[in-house]
Amino acid sequence: MHLTVSEENYIKAIFHLQEADGTVSTNQLAANIHTKPASVTDMLKKLTSKRLLLYKPYQGVRLSSEGRKLALEIVRKHRLWESFLVDKLQFGWDEVHEVAEELEHISSKKLVDKLDQFLGNPRFDPHGDPIPDSNGVMVSLRQVNLLDLKPLTRAEVCSVGSQSPELLELLKHKQILIGTRLEVQCKFEFDHSLEIQLEARGNITISQQLAQALFVKTI
Amino acid sequence: MHLTVSEENYIKAIFHLQEADGTVSTNQLAANIHTKPASVTDMLKKLTSKRLLLYKPYQGVRLSSEGRKLALEIVRKHRLWESFLVDKLQFGWDEVHEVAEELEHISSKKLVDKLDQFLGNPRFDPHGDPIPDSNGVMVSLRQVNLLDLKPLTRAEVCSVGSQSPELLELLKHKQILIGTRLEVQCKFEFDHSLEIQLEARGNITISQQLAQALFVKTI
DNA sequence: AAAAATATTTAGATTTGTCTAAAAATATTT
DNA sequence: AAATATTTTTAGACAAATCTAAATATTTTT
């Protein structure tokens, strides 16, 4: 089954969007892929005819099992390449996303498996997201949203909720990385902000929006 | 200057074809790129309007200096990725060409330069071809065609004339690799074949066509 | 140098992925 | 439940890269 770059991008977007809801709407997809709803409808029909989607007009779409398998291959490639860029080529973890968006479409199965081996079969990428193995199996992180922690809980950041440049910029400014350790000092009901203590920088305040984007494991 | 994959493939093909002649014909290009002459004409017009080619209808085409610069970037990427695949991922040197054909179109300049550094700034790829540096400069091999050697000359294979699957198959069968050492035993005027002695296998006969595809340095 | 063969370009069609504008379906509000 | 708003689909157009068939240039042969 050979897919174009466009087709792969739709499959990947549907995969990520259906994590939240079970089903994905045309408009959601259009916004995510930076295209128009009419274009999405065209592509949904095409991918459905290739048996990669379960799609009823007006009722939204989700991946078929075949589509899910392909999505996991793309996600695997994306995350392995990100790992390569950070671990081997010394890229910063906040500058690898765009390059990996290109590399994830290289088709050779052998390349991916050799790359995986070369990297030591990592289970998580530099953002803390799990990497599917060659069968599409990935461990799910036992991770908690930072917002859910009680005061005085110590935790370590292990993943972030998106790779948007805006979020990455903010994290850089606050000096928060994967692996950063912190302790929740107190929570403010008014705006749902958090005061947290960072090992390196002392106490800082974090907005509700930022806290929701941070996933941690307690330590 | 952003180019599509198709455009890059035309630039690369013209670069390689004009090594031999100074100028490249529409039919040559069509054969090389596995397309029709009419399609080539269309693309020549397009790339000429982007100032990458020097092209007069019916008179053939060659790269402008801007086009040559882009070609060298593509060749650099191709050969660096081939080096990566062989040196780091343990691919055989005869199975990397196709994968590198995809990888060479990844656009990030930073990626290429970091990859170059990671590999230790190699000057030659696994086929023995020189790798342009980030300024497009490459050392030319002091290499001799095997056919030009006199009997009793010892030499080492350092590059092959093409990457066609047919040639690679033959080299595999004869157990000839980059780095293989040999001594020319005698030359036959009748069919211009050569008898050579390989360190590992003893004496074998090599056709004119094969000898012409092998470049060596004397040792 | 004319005729024949070959190479190249032009003209018009096709496919893919996108778009805008309008129509149809669904969801929300009153 | 009607009216309104939103979402989604359809219809038709467009740009990129290709194709076939026909026209035109160039080269080779006689």
Short mmCIF file of C-alpha atoms (C1' of nucleotides) in Angstrom, two decimals:
data_model
loop_
_atom_site.label_atom_id
_atom_site.label_comp_id
_atom_site.label_asym_id
_atom_site.label_seq_id
_atom_site.Cartn_x
_atom_site.Cartn_y
_atom_site.Cartn_z
CA MET A 1 0.00 0.00 0.00
CA HIS A 2 1.82 3.13 -1.17
CA LEU A 3 0.60 6.50 0.10
CA THR A 4 1.55 10.01 -0.96
CA VAL A 5 2.89 12.48 1.58
CA SER A 6 -0.52 14.18 1.65
CA GLU A 7 -2.33 10.95 2.30
CA GLU A 8 0.07 10.06 5.10
CA ASN A 9 -0.45 13.45 6.70
CA TYR A 10 -4.21 12.91 6.79
CA ILE A 11 -3.80 9.44 8.31
CA LYS A 12 -1.46 10.82 10.95
CA ALA A 13 -3.73 13.76 11.79
CA ILE A 14 -6.76 11.51 12.18
CA PHE A 15 -4.74 9.23 14.44
CA HIS A 16 -3.79 12.08 16.77
CA LEU A 17 -7.22 13.74 16.75
CA GLN A 18 -9.13 10.56 17.50
CA GLU A 19 -7.06 10.01 20.67
CA ALA A 20 -9.32 12.54 22.35
CA ASP A 21 -12.76 11.92 20.80
CA GLY A 22 -13.33 8.56 19.23
CA THR A 23 -14.30 10.21 15.98
CA VAL A 24 -12.97 13.19 14.03
CA SER A 25 -14.97 15.90 12.24
CA THR A 26 -14.23 17.40 8.85
CA ASN A 27 -13.67 20.85 10.34
CA GLN A 28 -11.32 19.58 13.05
CA LEU A 29 -9.24 17.91 10.39
CA ALA A 30 -9.27 20.96 8.13
CA ALA A 31 -8.04 23.17 10.97
CA ASN A 32 -5.37 20.68 11.97
CA ILE A 33 -3.99 20.17 8.47
CA HIS A 34 -4.32 23.84 7.45
CA THR A 35 -6.59 23.15 4.54
CA LYS A 36 -10.25 23.72 3.65
CA PRO A 37 -13.14 21.45 4.68
CA ALA A 38 -13.95 20.75 1.01
CA SER A 39 -10.44 19.41 0.45
CA VAL A 40 -10.81 17.20 3.50
CA THR A 41 -14.03 15.70 2.16
CA ASP A 42 -12.28 14.84 -1.10
CA MET A 43 -9.43 13.12 0.70
CA LEU A 44 -11.73 11.26 3.09
CA LYS A 45 -13.50 9.74 0.11
CA LYS A 46 -10.22 8.74 -1.45
CA LEU A 47 -8.78 7.16 1.70
CA THR A 48 -12.08 5.42 2.40
CA SER A 49 -11.97 3.82 -1.04
CA LYS A 50 -8.54 2.52 -0.05
CA ARG A 51 -10.13 0.99 3.06
CA LEU A 52 -8.04 3.06 5.48
CA LEU A 53 -10.95 4.96 7.04
CA LEU A 54 -14.40 4.32 8.47
CA TYR A 55 -16.36 7.28 7.18
CA LYS A 56 -20.04 8.14 6.94
CA PRO A 57 -20.81 11.49 5.26
CA TYR A 58 -21.76 14.10 7.91
CA GLN A 59 -20.91 11.62 10.70
CA GLY A 60 -17.17 12.11 11.05
CA VAL A 61 -14.39 9.63 10.47
CA ARG A 62 -12.01 7.26 12.25
CA LEU A 63 -9.21 4.96 11.19
CA SER A 64 -9.87 1.39 10.08
CA SER A 65 -7.53 -1.19 11.58
CA GLU A 66 -5.45 -1.00 8.40
CA GLY A 67 -5.36 2.79 8.70
CA ARG A 68 -4.35 2.58 12.33
CA LYS A 69 -1.52 0.25 11.43
CA LEU A 70 -0.20 2.75 8.89
CA ALA A 71 -0.60 5.64 11.36
CA LEU A 72 1.50 3.79 13.92
CA GLU A 73 4.22 3.25 11.32
CA ILE A 74 4.32 6.97 10.60
CA VAL A 75 4.34 7.88 14.30
CA ARG A 76 7.10 5.34 14.87
CA LYS A 77 9.21 6.90 12.15
CA HIS A 78 8.56 10.43 13.36
CA ARG A 79 9.58 9.65 16.93
CA LEU A 80 12.60 7.56 15.99
CA TRP A 81 13.92 10.34 13.76
CA GLU A 82 13.36 12.86 16.55
CA SER A 83 15.35 10.63 18.86
CA PHE A 84 18.13 10.37 16.27
CA LEU A 85 18.27 14.13 15.80
CA VAL A 86 18.51 14.82 19.53
CA ASP A 87 20.63 11.88 20.71
CA LYS A 88 23.04 11.57 17.79
CA LEU A 89 23.09 14.92 15.99
CA GLN A 90 22.81 17.14 19.07
CA PHE A 91 19.69 18.99 17.99
CA GLY A 92 17.70 20.70 20.73
CA TRP A 93 14.46 18.84 21.54
CA ASP A 94 12.49 21.95 20.61
CA GLU A 95 13.87 22.17 17.06
CA VAL A 96 13.40 18.65 15.73
CA HIS A 97 9.69 18.57 14.98
CA GLU A 98 9.75 20.16 11.52
CA VAL A 99 12.64 18.06 10.26
CA ALA A 100 10.99 14.90 11.54
CA GLU A 101 7.82 15.90 9.65
CA GLU A 102 9.85 15.40 6.48
CA LEU A 103 11.83 12.35 7.55
CA GLU A 104 8.72 10.45 8.65
CA HIS A 105 7.70 10.02 5.00
CA ILE A 106 10.81 8.08 3.96
CA SER A 107 9.40 4.71 3.04
CA SER A 108 12.09 2.06 3.62
CA LYS A 109 10.96 -0.37 6.32
CA LYS A 110 14.50 -1.68 6.62
CA LEU A 111 15.79 1.84 7.30
CA VAL A 112 13.37 2.34 10.17
CA ASP A 113 14.21 -0.96 11.81
CA LYS A 114 17.96 -0.40 11.47
CA LEU A 115 17.58 3.12 12.85
CA ASP A 116 15.62 1.73 15.81
CA GLN A 117 18.39 -0.76 16.51
CA PHE A 118 21.11 1.91 16.09
CA LEU A 119 19.36 4.05 18.71
CA GLY A 120 19.12 1.11 21.14
CA ASN A 121 15.37 0.51 20.67
CA PRO A 122 14.28 3.56 22.67
CA ARG A 123 10.76 3.44 24.16
CA PHE A 124 10.27 7.21 24.36
CA ASP A 125 11.21 10.11 22.12
CA PRO A 126 12.81 13.36 23.31
CA HIS A 127 9.38 14.86 24.11
CA GLY A 128 8.55 11.88 26.31
CA ASP A 129 6.09 10.34 23.85
CA PRO A 130 6.13 6.56 23.44
CA ILE A 131 7.63 5.05 20.27
CA PRO A 132 5.66 2.17 18.70
CA ASP A 133 7.77 -0.93 18.01
CA SER A 134 7.87 -2.58 14.58
CA ASN A 135 4.56 -4.31 15.33
CA GLY A 136 2.86 -1.04 16.27
CA VAL A 137 2.91 -1.78 19.99
CA MET A 138 3.81 1.07 22.34
CA VAL A 139 3.93 1.31 26.10
CA SER A 140 1.63 3.97 27.42
CA LEU A 141 3.22 6.36 29.87
CA ARG A 142 2.00 6.18 33.43
CA GLN A 143 1.81 9.91 33.37
CA VAL A 144 -0.36 12.39 35.23
CA ASN A 145 -1.40 15.83 34.20
CA LEU A 146 0.43 18.44 36.26
CA LEU A 147 -2.89 20.15 37.00
CA ASP A 148 -4.12 17.05 38.83
CA LEU A 149 -1.33 16.95 41.41
CA LYS A 150 -1.93 17.93 45.03
CA PRO A 151 0.29 20.53 46.74
CA LEU A 152 3.63 19.24 48.04
CA THR A 153 3.76 16.46 45.45
CA ARG A 154 7.15 16.05 43.83
CA ALA A 155 7.18 15.14 40.13
CA GLU A 156 9.27 14.98 36.98
CA VAL A 157 8.15 16.31 33.58
CA CYS A 158 7.99 13.45 31.11
CA SER A 159 6.00 14.78 28.16
CA VAL A 160 4.30 17.87 26.79
CA GLY A 161 0.85 18.13 25.30
CA SER A 162 1.80 19.58 21.95
CA GLN A 163 4.74 20.63 19.86
CA SER A 164 3.44 24.08 18.98
CA PRO A 165 6.19 26.69 18.64
CA GLU A 166 4.31 28.87 21.14
CA LEU A 167 4.43 26.19 23.81
CA LEU A 168 8.05 25.33 23.11
CA GLU A 169 8.99 29.00 23.36
CA LEU A 170 7.28 29.33 26.72
CA LEU A 171 8.93 26.17 28.09
CA LYS A 172 12.32 27.41 26.95
CA HIS A 173 11.74 30.72 28.70
CA LYS A 174 10.63 29.03 31.93
CA GLN A 175 13.53 26.56 31.61
CA ILE A 176 11.23 23.56 31.77
CA LEU A 177 12.50 20.44 29.95
CA ILE A 178 11.67 16.77 29.85
CA GLY A 179 13.23 15.47 33.05
CA THR A 180 12.85 18.72 34.98
CA ARG A 181 11.92 18.04 38.61
CA LEU A 182 9.47 20.16 40.50
CA GLU A 183 7.27 20.30 43.57
CA VAL A 184 3.75 21.72 43.57
CA GLN A 185 3.63 24.49 46.23
CA CYS A 186 0.01 25.62 45.98
CA LYS A 187 -2.99 25.90 43.70
CA PHE A 188 -5.12 28.99 43.18
CA GLU A 189 -8.80 28.38 42.69
CA PHE A 190 -9.41 31.79 41.13
CA ASP A 191 -7.50 31.24 37.87
CA HIS A 192 -6.44 27.62 38.41
CA SER A 193 -2.80 28.67 38.28
CA LEU A 194 -0.12 26.74 40.15
CA GLU A 195 2.91 27.82 42.06
CA ILE A 196 5.66 25.27 41.63
CA GLN A 197 9.21 25.01 42.83
CA LEU A 198 11.88 24.12 40.28
CA GLU A 199 15.14 22.60 41.51
CA ALA A 200 17.16 25.07 39.47
CA ARG A 201 15.14 28.27 39.61
CA GLY A 202 13.10 28.30 42.77
CA ASN A 203 9.38 29.19 42.78
CA ILE A 204 7.51 30.19 39.64
CA THR A 205 3.87 30.49 38.66
CA ILE A 206 2.30 28.43 35.94
CA SER A 207 -1.00 29.18 34.21
CA GLN A 208 -3.82 26.68 33.90
CA GLN A 209 -3.17 26.42 30.17
CA LEU A 210 0.49 25.59 30.67
CA ALA A 211 -0.17 23.14 33.51
CA GLN A 212 -2.62 21.28 31.28
CA ALA A 213 0.08 20.85 28.67
CA LEU A 214 2.53 19.26 31.10
CA PHE A 215 2.52 15.57 31.91
CA VAL A 216 4.58 14.30 34.78
CA LYS A 217 5.33 11.22 36.80
CA THR A 218 5.41 11.54 40.57
CA ILE A 219 8.71 10.84 42.28
CA MET B 1 14.74 28.88 -3.62
CA HIS B 2 12.42 25.95 -2.90
CA LEU B 3 12.27 23.11 -5.44
CA THR B 4 9.89 20.17 -5.68
CA VAL B 5 11.25 16.64 -5.65
CA SER B 6 10.69 16.47 -9.43
CA GLU B 7 12.60 19.66 -10.06
CA GLU B 8 15.47 18.46 -7.90
CA ASN B 9 15.62 15.20 -9.82
CA TYR B 10 15.94 17.06 -13.11
CA ILE B 11 18.73 19.27 -11.72
CA LYS B 12 20.57 16.24 -10.42
CA ALA B 13 20.21 14.30 -13.67
CA ILE B 14 21.50 17.21 -15.74
CA PHE B 15 24.45 17.56 -13.38
CA HIS B 16 25.45 13.91 -13.83
CA LEU B 17 24.82 13.81 -17.59
CA GLN B 18 26.80 16.94 -18.32
CA GLU B 19 29.89 15.48 -16.65
CA ALA B 20 30.50 13.55 -19.86
CA ASP B 21 29.36 15.94 -22.62
CA GLY B 22 29.23 19.60 -21.73
CA THR B 23 25.59 19.78 -22.78
CA VAL B 24 22.62 17.47 -22.32
CA SER B 25 19.92 16.58 -24.88
CA THR B 26 16.20 16.28 -24.25
CA ASN B 27 16.20 12.59 -25.17
CA GLN B 28 19.15 11.78 -22.91
CA LEU B 29 17.35 13.39 -20.04
CA ALA B 30 14.07 11.65 -20.83
CA ALA B 31 15.78 8.26 -20.86
CA ASN B 32 17.65 8.99 -17.64
CA ILE B 33 14.63 10.20 -15.72
CA HIS B 34 12.23 7.58 -17.16
CA THR B 35 9.86 10.09 -18.62
CA LYS B 36 8.87 11.34 -22.10
CA PRO B 37 10.75 13.98 -24.09
CA ALA B 38 7.68 16.24 -24.11
CA SER B 39 7.64 16.26 -20.30
CA VAL B 40 11.33 17.13 -20.27
CA THR B 41 10.74 20.13 -22.53
CA ASP B 42 8.06 21.41 -20.15
CA MET B 43 10.36 21.11 -17.17
CA LEU B 44 13.33 22.67 -18.97
CA LYS B 45 11.22 25.74 -19.66
CA LYS B 46 10.13 25.91 -16.05
CA LEU B 47 13.63 25.54 -14.60
CA THR B 48 15.00 28.00 -17.13
CA SER B 49 12.47 30.59 -15.98
CA LYS B 50 13.84 30.02 -12.47
CA ARG B 51 17.35 30.78 -13.84
CA LEU B 52 18.70 27.35 -12.98
CA LEU B 53 19.43 26.25 -16.56
CA LEU B 54 21.03 27.59 -19.71
CA TYR B 55 18.70 26.28 -22.40
CA LYS B 56 18.20 27.04 -26.08
CA PRO B 57 15.33 25.11 -27.75
CA TYR B 58 16.73 22.28 -29.92
CA GLN B 59 20.27 23.01 -28.68
CA GLY B 60 20.37 21.10 -25.41
CA VAL B 61 20.77 22.34 -21.87
CA ARG B 62 23.32 22.79 -19.09
CA LEU B 63 23.22 24.07 -15.53
CA SER B 64 23.61 27.75 -14.71
CA SER B 65 25.96 28.49 -11.83
CA GLU B 66 22.92 28.71 -9.53
CA GLY B 67 21.71 25.35 -10.84
CA ARG B 68 25.11 23.81 -10.32
CA LYS B 69 25.16 25.04 -6.74
CA LEU B 70 21.82 23.35 -6.08
CA ALA B 71 22.97 20.16 -7.81
CA LEU B 72 26.02 19.99 -5.56
CA GLU B 73 23.82 20.35 -2.50
CA ILE B 74 21.70 17.43 -3.64
CA VAL B 75 24.73 15.29 -4.46
CA ARG B 76 26.22 16.18 -1.07
CA LYS B 77 23.07 15.04 0.70
CA HIS B 78 22.84 11.84 -1.35
CA ARG B 79 26.41 10.81 -0.63
CA LEU B 80 26.32 11.77 3.05
CA TRP B 81 23.15 9.71 3.57
CA GLU B 82 24.75 6.76 1.75
CA SER B 83 27.72 7.06 4.09
CA PHE B 84 25.40 7.15 7.08
CA LEU B 85 23.51 4.07 5.93
CA VAL B 86 26.67 2.03 5.38
CA ASP B 87 28.87 3.28 8.22
CA LYS B 88 26.27 3.66 10.97
CA LEU B 89 23.31 1.46 10.04
CA GLN B 90 25.28 -1.42 8.55
CA PHE B 91 23.60 -1.40 5.16
CA GLY B 92 25.50 -3.08 2.32
CA TRP B 93 27.00 -0.53 -0.10
CA ASP B 94 24.98 -2.04 -2.93
CA GLU B 95 21.60 -1.49 -1.23
CA VAL B 96 21.75 2.16 -0.20
CA HIS B 97 21.13 3.96 -3.49
CA GLU B 98 17.32 3.82 -3.52
CA VAL B 99 16.95 4.94 0.10
CA ALA B 100 19.39 7.80 -0.47
CA GLU B 101 17.30 8.86 -3.48
CA GLU B 102 14.54 9.65 -0.99
CA LEU B 103 16.69 11.09 1.78
CA GLU B 104 18.49 13.50 -0.54
CA HIS B 105 15.30 15.58 -0.82
CA ILE B 106 15.06 16.40 2.90
CA SER B 107 15.53 20.13 2.96
CA SER B 108 17.06 21.11 6.31
CA LYS B 109 20.51 22.62 5.78
CA LYS B 110 21.25 22.24 9.47
CA LEU B 111 20.50 18.53 9.28
CA VAL B 112 22.99 17.98 6.46
CA ASP B 113 25.76 19.86 8.19
CA LYS B 114 25.18 18.06 11.51
CA LEU B 115 25.09 14.72 9.69
CA ASP B 116 28.37 15.58 7.96
CA GLN B 117 29.95 16.36 11.32
CA PHE B 118 28.50 13.20 12.93
CA LEU B 119 30.11 11.11 10.19
CA GLY B 120 33.48 12.81 10.68
CA ASN B 121 33.34 14.94 7.50
CA PRO B 122 34.02 12.06 5.11
CA ARG B 123 35.48 12.98 1.70
CA PHE B 124 34.19 9.90 -0.14
CA ASP B 125 30.99 7.91 -0.03
CA PRO B 126 30.78 4.10 0.11
CA HIS B 127 30.99 3.88 -3.70
CA GLY B 128 34.21 5.90 -3.68
CA ASP B 129 32.58 9.06 -5.07
CA PRO B 130 33.67 12.39 -3.60
CA ILE B 131 31.30 14.25 -1.23
CA PRO B 132 31.01 18.02 -1.79
CA ASP B 133 31.55 20.08 1.36
CA SER B 134 29.03 22.68 2.55
CA ASN B 135 30.45 25.15 0.02
CA GLY B 136 30.04 22.71 -2.87
CA VAL B 137 33.75 21.94 -3.08
CA MET B 138 34.79 18.34 -3.60
CA VAL B 139 38.15 16.72 -4.09
CA SER B 140 38.39 14.83 -7.35
CA LEU B 141 39.71 11.34 -7.04
CA ARG B 142 43.10 10.66 -8.53
CA GLN B 143 41.58 7.61 -10.04
CA VAL B 144 42.43 5.66 -13.15
CA ASN B 145 40.17 3.54 -15.27
CA LEU B 146 41.00 -0.12 -14.79
CA LEU B 147 41.15 -0.56 -18.55
CA ASP B 148 44.08 1.85 -18.77
CA LEU B 149 46.39 -0.10 -16.48
CA LYS B 150 49.36 -2.04 -17.83
CA PRO B 151 49.84 -5.73 -16.96
CA LEU B 152 51.42 -6.41 -13.56
CA THR B 153 50.10 -3.16 -12.08
CA ARG B 154 48.63 -3.54 -8.60
CA ALA B 155 45.60 -1.39 -7.79
CA GLU B 156 42.67 -0.87 -5.41
CA VAL B 157 39.09 -0.32 -6.52
CA CYS B 158 37.93 3.09 -5.33
CA SER B 159 34.78 3.84 -7.31
CA VAL B 160 32.36 2.40 -9.83
CA GLY B 161 30.98 4.09 -12.92
CA SER B 162 27.30 3.76 -12.17
CA GLN B 163 24.87 2.49 -9.56
CA SER B 164 22.76 0.42 -11.94
CA PRO B 165 21.34 -2.72 -10.32
CA GLU B 166 22.84 -4.76 -13.18
CA LEU B 167 26.35 -3.55 -12.42
CA LEU B 168 25.93 -3.99 -8.68
CA GLU B 169 24.68 -7.54 -9.21
CA LEU B 170 27.70 -8.39 -11.32
CA LEU B 171 30.13 -6.89 -8.82
CA LYS B 172 28.50 -8.82 -6.01
CA HIS B 173 28.83 -12.04 -7.98
CA LYS B 174 32.50 -11.39 -8.76
CA GLN B 175 33.09 -10.32 -5.15
CA ILE B 176 34.47 -6.95 -6.17
CA LEU B 177 33.99 -4.15 -3.63
CA ILE B 178 35.35 -0.69 -3.00
CA GLY B 179 38.74 -1.37 -1.49
CA THR B 180 39.27 -4.71 -3.26
CA ARG B 181 42.90 -5.10 -4.31
CA LEU B 182 43.92 -6.64 -7.60
CA GLU B 183 46.76 -7.06 -10.03
CA VAL B 184 46.35 -6.89 -13.80
CA GLN B 185 47.72 -10.15 -15.26
CA CYS B 186 47.21 -9.62 -19.00
CA LYS B 187 45.10 -7.83 -21.58
CA PHE B 188 43.51 -9.42 -24.62
CA GLU B 189 43.43 -7.28 -27.73
CA PHE B 190 40.70 -9.35 -29.35
CA ASP B 191 37.82 -8.40 -27.00
CA HIS B 192 39.68 -5.97 -24.74
CA SER B 193 39.01 -8.21 -21.78
CA LEU B 194 41.39 -8.32 -18.83
CA GLU B 195 42.62 -11.14 -16.66
CA ILE B 196 43.09 -9.89 -13.13
CA GLN B 197 44.18 -11.51 -9.91
CA LEU B 198 42.07 -10.83 -6.82
CA GLU B 199 43.67 -11.28 -3.40
CA ALA B 200 40.78 -13.39 -2.18
CA ARG B 201 39.73 -15.36 -5.26
CA GLY B 202 42.70 -15.73 -7.55
CA ASN B 203 42.48 -15.07 -11.28
CA ILE B 204 39.28 -14.02 -13.01
CA THR B 205 38.39 -12.49 -16.36
CA ILE B 206 36.73 -9.13 -16.71
CA SER B 207 34.97 -7.84 -19.82
CA GLN B 208 35.77 -4.52 -21.43
CA GLN B 209 32.41 -3.17 -20.31
CA LEU B 210 33.05 -4.08 -16.68
CA ALA B 211 36.65 -2.81 -16.72
CA GLN B 212 35.41 0.52 -18.03
CA ALA B 213 33.07 0.83 -15.07
CA LEU B 214 35.83 0.30 -12.51
CA PHE B 215 38.02 3.12 -11.26
CA VAL B 216 41.11 2.32 -9.22
CA LYS B 217 44.13 3.86 -7.63
CA THR B 218 47.45 2.16 -8.15
CA ILE B 219 49.21 0.81 -5.07
"C1'" DA C 1 20.98 19.45 -52.01
"C1'" DA C 2 16.95 16.79 -51.58
"C1'" DA C 3 14.97 12.99 -49.10
"C1'" DA C 4 14.69 10.33 -45.13
"C1'" DA C 5 15.37 9.62 -40.40
"C1'" DT C 6 15.74 11.38 -35.89
"C1'" DA C 7 15.14 14.70 -32.25
"C1'" DT C 8 12.50 18.26 -30.18
"C1'" DT C 9 8.71 21.17 -29.34
"C1'" DT C 10 3.78 22.39 -29.30
"C1'" DA C 11 -1.04 21.48 -28.44
"C1'" DG C 12 -4.31 19.47 -25.92
"C1'" DA C 13 -5.74 15.89 -22.40
"C1'" DT C 14 -5.24 13.60 -17.70
"C1'" DT C 15 -4.38 13.02 -12.70
"C1'" DT C 16 -3.67 14.74 -8.06
"C1'" DG C 17 -4.50 17.76 -4.55
"C1'" DT C 18 -6.07 21.92 -3.75
"C1'" DC C 19 -9.46 25.98 -3.88
"C1'" DT C 20 -14.13 28.96 -3.85
"C1'" DA C 21 -18.94 29.31 -3.97
"C1'" DA C 22 -23.23 27.27 -3.48
"C1'" DA C 23 -26.26 23.56 -1.91
"C1'" DA C 24 -27.58 20.28 1.52
"C1'" DA C 25 -27.54 18.26 6.06
"C1'" DT C 26 -27.21 18.70 10.98
"C1'" DA C 27 -27.29 21.24 15.32
"C1'" DT C 28 -28.77 25.06 18.13
"C1'" DT C 29 -31.68 28.63 19.58
"C1'" DT C 30 -35.87 30.80 20.29
"C1'" DA D 1 -41.17 22.77 16.02
"C1'" DA D 2 -39.62 26.73 13.30
"C1'" DA D 3 -36.07 29.62 12.48
"C1'" DT D 4 -31.30 30.33 12.60
"C1'" DA D 5 -26.62 29.05 12.68
"C1'" DT D 6 -23.15 25.81 11.81
"C1'" DT D 7 -21.07 22.03 9.51
"C1'" DT D 8 -20.39 19.29 5.62
"C1'" DT D 9 -20.75 18.06 0.95
"C1'" DT D 10 -21.12 18.96 -4.03
"C1'" DA D 11 -19.89 21.31 -8.24
"C1'" DG D 12 -16.75 23.42 -10.89
"C1'" DA D 13 -12.07 25.61 -11.42
"C1'" DC D 14 -6.95 25.69 -11.09
"C1'" DA D 15 -1.83 24.60 -10.90
"C1'" DA D 16 1.71 21.04 -11.27
"C1'" DA D 17 3.58 17.30 -13.61
"C1'" DT D 18 2.78 14.10 -16.61
"C1'" DC D 19 1.08 11.90 -21.13
"C1'" DT D 20 -0.09 11.16 -26.47
"C1'" DA D 21 -0.28 12.76 -31.01
"C1'" DA D 22 0.92 16.04 -34.28
"C1'" DA D 23 3.92 19.67 -35.99
"C1'" DT D 24 8.47 21.51 -36.61
"C1'" DA D 25 13.68 21.49 -36.50
"C1'" DT D 26 17.84 19.30 -37.07
"C1'" DT D 27 20.86 15.71 -38.66
"C1'" DT D 28 22.09 12.03 -41.64
"C1'" DT D 29 21.93 9.56 -45.76
"C1'" DT D 30 21.68 9.12 -50.49
#
